PDB file of C-alpha atoms in Angstrom:
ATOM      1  CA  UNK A  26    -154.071 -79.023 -14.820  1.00 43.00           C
ATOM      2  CA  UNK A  27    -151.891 -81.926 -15.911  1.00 41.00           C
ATOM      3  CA  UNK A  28    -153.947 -85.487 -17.134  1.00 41.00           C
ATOM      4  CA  UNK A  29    -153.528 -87.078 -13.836  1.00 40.00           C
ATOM      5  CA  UNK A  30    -155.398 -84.537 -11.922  1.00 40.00           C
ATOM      6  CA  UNK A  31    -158.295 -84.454 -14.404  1.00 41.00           C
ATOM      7  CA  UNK A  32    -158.655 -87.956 -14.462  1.00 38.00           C
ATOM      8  CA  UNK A  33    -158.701 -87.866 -10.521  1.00 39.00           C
ATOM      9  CA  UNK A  34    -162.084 -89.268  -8.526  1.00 42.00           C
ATOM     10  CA  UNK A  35    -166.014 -87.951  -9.293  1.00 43.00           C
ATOM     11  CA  UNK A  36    -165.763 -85.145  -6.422  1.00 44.00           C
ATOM     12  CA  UNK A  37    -162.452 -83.824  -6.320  1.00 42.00           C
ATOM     13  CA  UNK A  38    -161.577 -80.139  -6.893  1.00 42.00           C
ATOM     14  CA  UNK A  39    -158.347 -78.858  -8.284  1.00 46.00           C
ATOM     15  CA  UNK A  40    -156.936 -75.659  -8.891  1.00 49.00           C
ATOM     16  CA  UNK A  41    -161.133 -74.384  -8.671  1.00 51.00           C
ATOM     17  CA  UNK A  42    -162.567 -76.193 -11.099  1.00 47.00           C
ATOM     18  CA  UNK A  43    -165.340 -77.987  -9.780  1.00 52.00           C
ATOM     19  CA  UNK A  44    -165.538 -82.432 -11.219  1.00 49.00           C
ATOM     20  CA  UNK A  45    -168.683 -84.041 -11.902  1.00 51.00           C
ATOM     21  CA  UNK A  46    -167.467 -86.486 -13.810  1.00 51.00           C
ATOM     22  CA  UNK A  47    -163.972 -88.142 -14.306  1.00 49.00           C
ATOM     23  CA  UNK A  48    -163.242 -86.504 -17.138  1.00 44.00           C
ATOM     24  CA  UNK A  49    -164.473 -83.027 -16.457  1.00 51.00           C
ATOM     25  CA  UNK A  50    -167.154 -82.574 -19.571  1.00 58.00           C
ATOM     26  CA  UNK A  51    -168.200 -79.908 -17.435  1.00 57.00           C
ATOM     27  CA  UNK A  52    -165.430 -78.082 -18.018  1.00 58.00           C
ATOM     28  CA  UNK A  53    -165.500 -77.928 -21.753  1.00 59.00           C
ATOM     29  CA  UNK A  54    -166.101 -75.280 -23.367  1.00 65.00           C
ATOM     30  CA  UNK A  55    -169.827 -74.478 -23.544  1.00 63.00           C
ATOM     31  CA  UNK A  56    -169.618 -74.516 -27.936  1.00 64.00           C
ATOM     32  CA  UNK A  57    -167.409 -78.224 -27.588  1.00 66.00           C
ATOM     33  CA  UNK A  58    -170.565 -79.418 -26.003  1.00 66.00           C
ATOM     34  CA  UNK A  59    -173.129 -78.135 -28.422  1.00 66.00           C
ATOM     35  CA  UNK A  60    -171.561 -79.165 -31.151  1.00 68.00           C
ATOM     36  CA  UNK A  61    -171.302 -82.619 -29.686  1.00 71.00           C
ATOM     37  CA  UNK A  62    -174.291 -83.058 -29.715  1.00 72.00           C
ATOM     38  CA  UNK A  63    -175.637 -81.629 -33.059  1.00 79.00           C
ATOM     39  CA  UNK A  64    -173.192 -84.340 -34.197  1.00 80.00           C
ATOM     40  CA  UNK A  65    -175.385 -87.115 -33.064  1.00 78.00           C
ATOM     41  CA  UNK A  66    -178.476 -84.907 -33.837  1.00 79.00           C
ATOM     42  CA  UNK A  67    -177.087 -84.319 -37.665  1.00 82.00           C
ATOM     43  CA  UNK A  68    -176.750 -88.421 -37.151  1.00 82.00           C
ATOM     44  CA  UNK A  69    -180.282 -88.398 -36.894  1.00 82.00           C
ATOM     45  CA  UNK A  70    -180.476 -87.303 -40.506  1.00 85.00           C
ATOM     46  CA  UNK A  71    -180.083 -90.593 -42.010  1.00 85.00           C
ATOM     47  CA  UNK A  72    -182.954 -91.824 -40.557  1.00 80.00           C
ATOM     48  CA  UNK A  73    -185.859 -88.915 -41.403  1.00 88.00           C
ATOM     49  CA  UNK A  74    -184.609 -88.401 -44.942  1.00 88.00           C
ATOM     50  CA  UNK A  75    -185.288 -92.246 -46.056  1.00 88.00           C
ATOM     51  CA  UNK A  76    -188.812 -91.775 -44.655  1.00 85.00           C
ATOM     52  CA  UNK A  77    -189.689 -88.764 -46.350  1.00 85.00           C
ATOM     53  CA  UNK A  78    -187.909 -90.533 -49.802  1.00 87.00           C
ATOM     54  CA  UNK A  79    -190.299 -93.054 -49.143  1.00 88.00           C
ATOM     55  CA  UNK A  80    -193.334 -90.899 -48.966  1.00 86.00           C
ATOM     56  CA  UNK A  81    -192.497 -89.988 -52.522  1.00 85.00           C
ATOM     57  CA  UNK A  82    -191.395 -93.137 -53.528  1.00 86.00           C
ATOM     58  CA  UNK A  83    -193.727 -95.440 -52.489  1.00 83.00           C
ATOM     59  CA  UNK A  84    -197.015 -93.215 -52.199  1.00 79.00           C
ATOM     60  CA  UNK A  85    -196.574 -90.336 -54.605  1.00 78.00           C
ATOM     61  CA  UNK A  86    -199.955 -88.374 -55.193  1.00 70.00           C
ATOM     62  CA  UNK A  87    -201.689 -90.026 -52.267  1.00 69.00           C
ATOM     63  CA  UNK A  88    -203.856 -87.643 -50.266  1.00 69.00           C
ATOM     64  CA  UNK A  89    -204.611 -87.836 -46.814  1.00 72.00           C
ATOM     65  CA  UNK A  90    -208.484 -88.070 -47.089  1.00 77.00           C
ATOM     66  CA  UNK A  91    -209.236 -90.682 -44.689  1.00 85.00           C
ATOM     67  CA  UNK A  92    -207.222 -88.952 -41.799  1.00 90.00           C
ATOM     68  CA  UNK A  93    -208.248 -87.001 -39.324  1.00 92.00           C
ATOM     69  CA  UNK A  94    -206.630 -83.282 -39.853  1.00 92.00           C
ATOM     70  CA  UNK A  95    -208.119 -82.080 -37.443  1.00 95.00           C
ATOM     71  CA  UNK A  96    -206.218 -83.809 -34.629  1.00 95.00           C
ATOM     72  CA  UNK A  97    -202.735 -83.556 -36.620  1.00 96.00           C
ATOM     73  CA  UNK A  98    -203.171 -79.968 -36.452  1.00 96.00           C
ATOM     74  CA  UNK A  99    -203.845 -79.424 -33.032  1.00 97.00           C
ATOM     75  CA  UNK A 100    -200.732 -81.679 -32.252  1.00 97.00           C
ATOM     76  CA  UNK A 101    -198.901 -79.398 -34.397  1.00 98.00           C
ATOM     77  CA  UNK A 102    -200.084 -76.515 -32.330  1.00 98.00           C
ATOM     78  CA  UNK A 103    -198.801 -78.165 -29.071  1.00 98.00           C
ATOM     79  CA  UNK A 104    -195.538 -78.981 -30.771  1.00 98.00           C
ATOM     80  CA  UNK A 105    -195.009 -74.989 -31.828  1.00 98.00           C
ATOM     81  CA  UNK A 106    -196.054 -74.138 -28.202  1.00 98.00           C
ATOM     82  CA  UNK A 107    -193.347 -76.402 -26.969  1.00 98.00           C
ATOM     83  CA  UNK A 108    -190.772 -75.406 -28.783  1.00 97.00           C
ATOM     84  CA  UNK A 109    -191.469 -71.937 -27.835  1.00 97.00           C
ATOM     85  CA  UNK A 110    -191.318 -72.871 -24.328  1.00 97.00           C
ATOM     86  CA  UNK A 111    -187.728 -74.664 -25.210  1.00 96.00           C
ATOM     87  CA  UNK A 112    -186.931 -71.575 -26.991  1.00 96.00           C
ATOM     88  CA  UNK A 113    -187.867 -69.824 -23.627  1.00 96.00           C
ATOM     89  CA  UNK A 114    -185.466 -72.044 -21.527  1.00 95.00           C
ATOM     90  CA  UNK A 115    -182.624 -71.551 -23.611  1.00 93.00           C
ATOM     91  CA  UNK A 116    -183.123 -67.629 -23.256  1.00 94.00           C
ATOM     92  CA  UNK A 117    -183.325 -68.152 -19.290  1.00 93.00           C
ATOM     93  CA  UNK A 118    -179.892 -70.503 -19.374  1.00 90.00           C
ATOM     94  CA  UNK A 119    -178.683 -67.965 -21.508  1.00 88.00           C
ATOM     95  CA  UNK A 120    -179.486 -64.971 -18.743  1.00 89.00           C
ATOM     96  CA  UNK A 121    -178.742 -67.515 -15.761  1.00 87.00           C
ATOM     97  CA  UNK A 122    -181.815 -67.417 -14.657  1.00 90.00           C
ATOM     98  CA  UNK A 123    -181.582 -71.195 -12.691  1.00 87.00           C
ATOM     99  CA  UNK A 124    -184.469 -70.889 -10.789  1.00 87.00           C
ATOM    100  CA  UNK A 125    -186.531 -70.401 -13.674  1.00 88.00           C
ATOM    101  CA  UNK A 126    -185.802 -73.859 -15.384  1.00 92.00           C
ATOM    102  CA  UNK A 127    -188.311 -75.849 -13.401  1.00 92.00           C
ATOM    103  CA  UNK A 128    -191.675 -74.374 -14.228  1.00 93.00           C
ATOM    104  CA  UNK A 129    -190.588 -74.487 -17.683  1.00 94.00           C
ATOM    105  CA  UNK A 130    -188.951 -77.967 -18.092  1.00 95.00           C
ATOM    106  CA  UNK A 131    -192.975 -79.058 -16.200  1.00 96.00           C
ATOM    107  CA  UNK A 132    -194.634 -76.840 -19.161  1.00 96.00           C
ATOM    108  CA  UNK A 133    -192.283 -78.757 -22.043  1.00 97.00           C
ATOM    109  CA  UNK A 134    -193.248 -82.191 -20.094  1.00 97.00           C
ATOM    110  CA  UNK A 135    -197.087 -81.530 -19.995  1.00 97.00           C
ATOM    111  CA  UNK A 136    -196.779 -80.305 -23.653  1.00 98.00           C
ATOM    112  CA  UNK A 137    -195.148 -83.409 -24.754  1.00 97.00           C
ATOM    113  CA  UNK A 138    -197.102 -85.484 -23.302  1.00 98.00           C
ATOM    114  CA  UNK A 139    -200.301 -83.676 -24.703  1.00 98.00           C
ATOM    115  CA  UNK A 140    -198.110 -84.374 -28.299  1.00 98.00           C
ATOM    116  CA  UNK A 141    -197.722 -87.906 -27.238  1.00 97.00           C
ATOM    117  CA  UNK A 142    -201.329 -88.217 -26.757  1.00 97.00           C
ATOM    118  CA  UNK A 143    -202.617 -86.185 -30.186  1.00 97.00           C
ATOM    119  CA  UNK A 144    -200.320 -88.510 -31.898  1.00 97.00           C
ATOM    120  CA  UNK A 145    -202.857 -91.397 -30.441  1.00 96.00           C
ATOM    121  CA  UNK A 146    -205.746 -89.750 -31.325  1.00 96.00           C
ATOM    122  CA  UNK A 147    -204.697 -89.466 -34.969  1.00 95.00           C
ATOM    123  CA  UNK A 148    -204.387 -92.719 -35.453  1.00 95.00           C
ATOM    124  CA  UNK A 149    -207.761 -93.838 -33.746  1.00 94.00           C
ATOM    125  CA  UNK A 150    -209.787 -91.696 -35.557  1.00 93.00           C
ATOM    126  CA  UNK A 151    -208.273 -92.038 -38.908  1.00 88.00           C
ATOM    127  CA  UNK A 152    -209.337 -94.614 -41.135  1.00 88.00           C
ATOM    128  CA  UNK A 153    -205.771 -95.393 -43.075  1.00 88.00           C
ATOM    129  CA  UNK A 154    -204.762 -99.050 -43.375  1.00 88.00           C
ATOM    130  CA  UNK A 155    -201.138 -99.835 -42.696  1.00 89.00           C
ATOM    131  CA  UNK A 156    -201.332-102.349 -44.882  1.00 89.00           C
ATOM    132  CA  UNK A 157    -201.274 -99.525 -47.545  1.00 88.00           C
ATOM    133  CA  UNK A 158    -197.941 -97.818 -48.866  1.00 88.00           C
ATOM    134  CA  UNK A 159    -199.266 -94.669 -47.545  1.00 89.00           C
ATOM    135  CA  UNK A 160    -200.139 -95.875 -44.537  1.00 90.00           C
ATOM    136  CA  UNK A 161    -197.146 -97.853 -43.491  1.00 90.00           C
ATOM    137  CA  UNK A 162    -195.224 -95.128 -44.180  1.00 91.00           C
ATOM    138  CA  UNK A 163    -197.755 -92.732 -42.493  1.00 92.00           C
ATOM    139  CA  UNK A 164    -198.007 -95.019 -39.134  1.00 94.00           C
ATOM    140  CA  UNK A 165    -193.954 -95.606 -39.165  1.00 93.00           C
ATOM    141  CA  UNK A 166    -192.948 -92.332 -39.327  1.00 93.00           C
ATOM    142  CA  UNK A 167    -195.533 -91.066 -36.628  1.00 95.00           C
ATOM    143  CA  UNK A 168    -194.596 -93.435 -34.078  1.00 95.00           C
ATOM    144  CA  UNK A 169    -190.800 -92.529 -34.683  1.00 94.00           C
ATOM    145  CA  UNK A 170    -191.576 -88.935 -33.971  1.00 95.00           C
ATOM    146  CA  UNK A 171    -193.698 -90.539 -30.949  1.00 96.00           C
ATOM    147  CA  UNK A 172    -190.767 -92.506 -30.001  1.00 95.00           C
ATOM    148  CA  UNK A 173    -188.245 -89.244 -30.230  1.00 94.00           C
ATOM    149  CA  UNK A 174    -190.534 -87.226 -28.032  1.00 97.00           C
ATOM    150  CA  UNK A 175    -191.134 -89.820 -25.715  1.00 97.00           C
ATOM    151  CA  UNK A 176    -187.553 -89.942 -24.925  1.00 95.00           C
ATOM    152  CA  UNK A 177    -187.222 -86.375 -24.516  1.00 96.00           C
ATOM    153  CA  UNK A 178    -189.916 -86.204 -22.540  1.00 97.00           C
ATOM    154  CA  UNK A 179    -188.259 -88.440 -20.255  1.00 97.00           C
ATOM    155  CA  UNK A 180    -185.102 -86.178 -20.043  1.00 94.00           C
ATOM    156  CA  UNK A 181    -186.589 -83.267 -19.783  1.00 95.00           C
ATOM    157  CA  UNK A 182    -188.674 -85.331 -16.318  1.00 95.00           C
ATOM    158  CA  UNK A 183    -185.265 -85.944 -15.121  1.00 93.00           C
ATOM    159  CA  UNK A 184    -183.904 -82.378 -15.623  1.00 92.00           C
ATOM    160  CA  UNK A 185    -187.282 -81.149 -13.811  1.00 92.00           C
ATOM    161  CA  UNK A 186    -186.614 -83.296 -10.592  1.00 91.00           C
ATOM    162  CA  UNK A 187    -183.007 -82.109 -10.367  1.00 89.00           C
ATOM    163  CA  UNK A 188    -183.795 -78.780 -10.940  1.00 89.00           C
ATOM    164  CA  UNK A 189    -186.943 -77.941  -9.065  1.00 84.00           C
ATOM    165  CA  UNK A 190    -187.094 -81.140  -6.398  1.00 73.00           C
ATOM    166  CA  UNK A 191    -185.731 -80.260  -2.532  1.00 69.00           C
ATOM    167  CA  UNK A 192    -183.259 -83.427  -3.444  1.00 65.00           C
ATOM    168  CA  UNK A 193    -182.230 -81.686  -6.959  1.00 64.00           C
ATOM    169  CA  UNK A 194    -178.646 -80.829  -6.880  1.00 69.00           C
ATOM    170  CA  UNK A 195    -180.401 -77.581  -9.216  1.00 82.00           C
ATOM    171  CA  UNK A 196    -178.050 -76.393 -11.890  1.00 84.00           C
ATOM    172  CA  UNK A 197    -175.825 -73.732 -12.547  1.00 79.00           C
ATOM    173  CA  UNK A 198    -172.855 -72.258 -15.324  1.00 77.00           C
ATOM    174  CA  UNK A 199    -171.064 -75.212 -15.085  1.00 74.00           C
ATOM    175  CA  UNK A 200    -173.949 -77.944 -15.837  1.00 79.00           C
ATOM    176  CA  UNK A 201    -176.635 -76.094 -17.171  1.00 83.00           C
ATOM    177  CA  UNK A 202    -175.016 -77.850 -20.709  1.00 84.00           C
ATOM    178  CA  UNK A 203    -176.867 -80.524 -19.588  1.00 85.00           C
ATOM    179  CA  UNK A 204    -180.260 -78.978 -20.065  1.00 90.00           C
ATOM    180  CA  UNK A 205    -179.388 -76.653 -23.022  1.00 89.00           C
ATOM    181  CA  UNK A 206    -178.573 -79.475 -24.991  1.00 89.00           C
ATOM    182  CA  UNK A 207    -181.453 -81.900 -24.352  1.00 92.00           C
ATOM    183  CA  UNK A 208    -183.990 -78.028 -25.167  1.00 94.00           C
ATOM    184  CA  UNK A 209    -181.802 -78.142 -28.537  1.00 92.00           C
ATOM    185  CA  UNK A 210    -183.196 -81.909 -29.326  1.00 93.00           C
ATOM    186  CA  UNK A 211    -186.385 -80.919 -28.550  1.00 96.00           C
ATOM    187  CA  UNK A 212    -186.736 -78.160 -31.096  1.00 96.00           C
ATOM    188  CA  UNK A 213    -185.064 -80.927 -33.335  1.00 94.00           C
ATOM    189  CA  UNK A 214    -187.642 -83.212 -32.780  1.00 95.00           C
ATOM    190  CA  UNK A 215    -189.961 -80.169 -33.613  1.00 97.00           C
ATOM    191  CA  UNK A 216    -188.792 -79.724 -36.930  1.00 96.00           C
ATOM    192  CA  UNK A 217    -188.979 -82.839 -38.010  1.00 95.00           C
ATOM    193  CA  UNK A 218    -192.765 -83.074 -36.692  1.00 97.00           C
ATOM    194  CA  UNK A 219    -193.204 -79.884 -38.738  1.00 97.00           C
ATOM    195  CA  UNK A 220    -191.750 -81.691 -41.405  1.00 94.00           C
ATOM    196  CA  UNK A 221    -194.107 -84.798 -41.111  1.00 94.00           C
ATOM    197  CA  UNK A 222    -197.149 -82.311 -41.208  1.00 95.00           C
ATOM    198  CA  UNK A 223    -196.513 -80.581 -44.155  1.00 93.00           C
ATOM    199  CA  UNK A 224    -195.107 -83.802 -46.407  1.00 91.00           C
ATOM    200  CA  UNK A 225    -198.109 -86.278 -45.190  1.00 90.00           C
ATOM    201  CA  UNK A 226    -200.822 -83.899 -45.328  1.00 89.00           C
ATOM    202  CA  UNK A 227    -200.428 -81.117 -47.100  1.00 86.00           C
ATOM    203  CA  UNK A 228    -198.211 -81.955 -50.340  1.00 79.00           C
TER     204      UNK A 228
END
């Protein structure tokens, strides 16, 4: 397909590829994409690692004994079930199982926002001042993770109404990507919550 043709109108169809776009990202090969995107997510890198240097830096030896475990850890329980719900989509994008994506993508959503709202009941019922080293760095790096899932949360909304709403367009091979990519994130937004857990509360 020479450039012309590629770079033709949204809607067009040559030679049986189908366009979504104007320059056919659909059409790359499924691998191109991914790693795409663990560029930006590998991007991400440079801002968890200066947190965690802080929590060392600023506020070595400082327990956690005015927060409330108890809620961290049951966030950290709905985080592992998400991701093994993410895990689960990938597996049905994987075995092209389309119709499946919807009651899963809800499941992530409700999860996430169950995260969202653990992450709010740590802080109210923990007694650490932000004013504090620990605390600043405590209260910064939990509303970033907030922050993270909040956005994926969002995507993950929009891949549910296209996939399981009567106006969806639904997916299939050619832009399932779409959703594979954004279930990737998610389990990287996992990890780092893992991360969080174990450095602020447990070392």
């Amino acid at each position: 397909m020479d450039k012309e043709e590629r770079l033709g109108p949204v809607g067009s169809v040559g030679n049986g590829y189908r366009q979504e776009t104007p320059y056919y990202i659909d059409d790359a090969i499924p691998r191109s994409k991914r790693s795409a995107f663990f560029t930006i997510m590998l991007a991400s890198v440079m801002w968890w690692v200066p947190l965690l240097w802080a929590r060392f830096l600023y506020a070595p030896g400082v327990g956690s004994d005015k927060i409330n475990l108890f809620a961290w850890t049951v966030a950290m329980v709905l985080v592992l079930a998400s991701a093994a719900q993410a895990y689960r989509l990938l597996r049905a994008l994987r075995a092209g199982e389309y119709k499946e994506l919807y009651l899963k993508l809800v499941s992530m959503v409700v999860l996430g926002l169950l995260v969202c709202a653990s992450i709010f009941w740590g802080w109210a019922s923990s007694g650490v001042s932000i004013a504090t080293p620990y605390g600043g760095i405590y209260y910064f790096f939990s509303t970033a993770l907030g922050v993270f899932f909040l956005v994926s949360i969002f995507t993950e909304t929009l891949h549910a109404l296209r996939a399981g709403s009567r106006w969806g367009a639904g997916y299939d091979a050619t832009s399932g990507w779409r959703v594979e990519n954004s279930a990737y994130v998610w389990l990287w937004n996992c990890l780092w919550f893992l991360v969080f857990y174990v450095i602020f509360f447990w070392v």
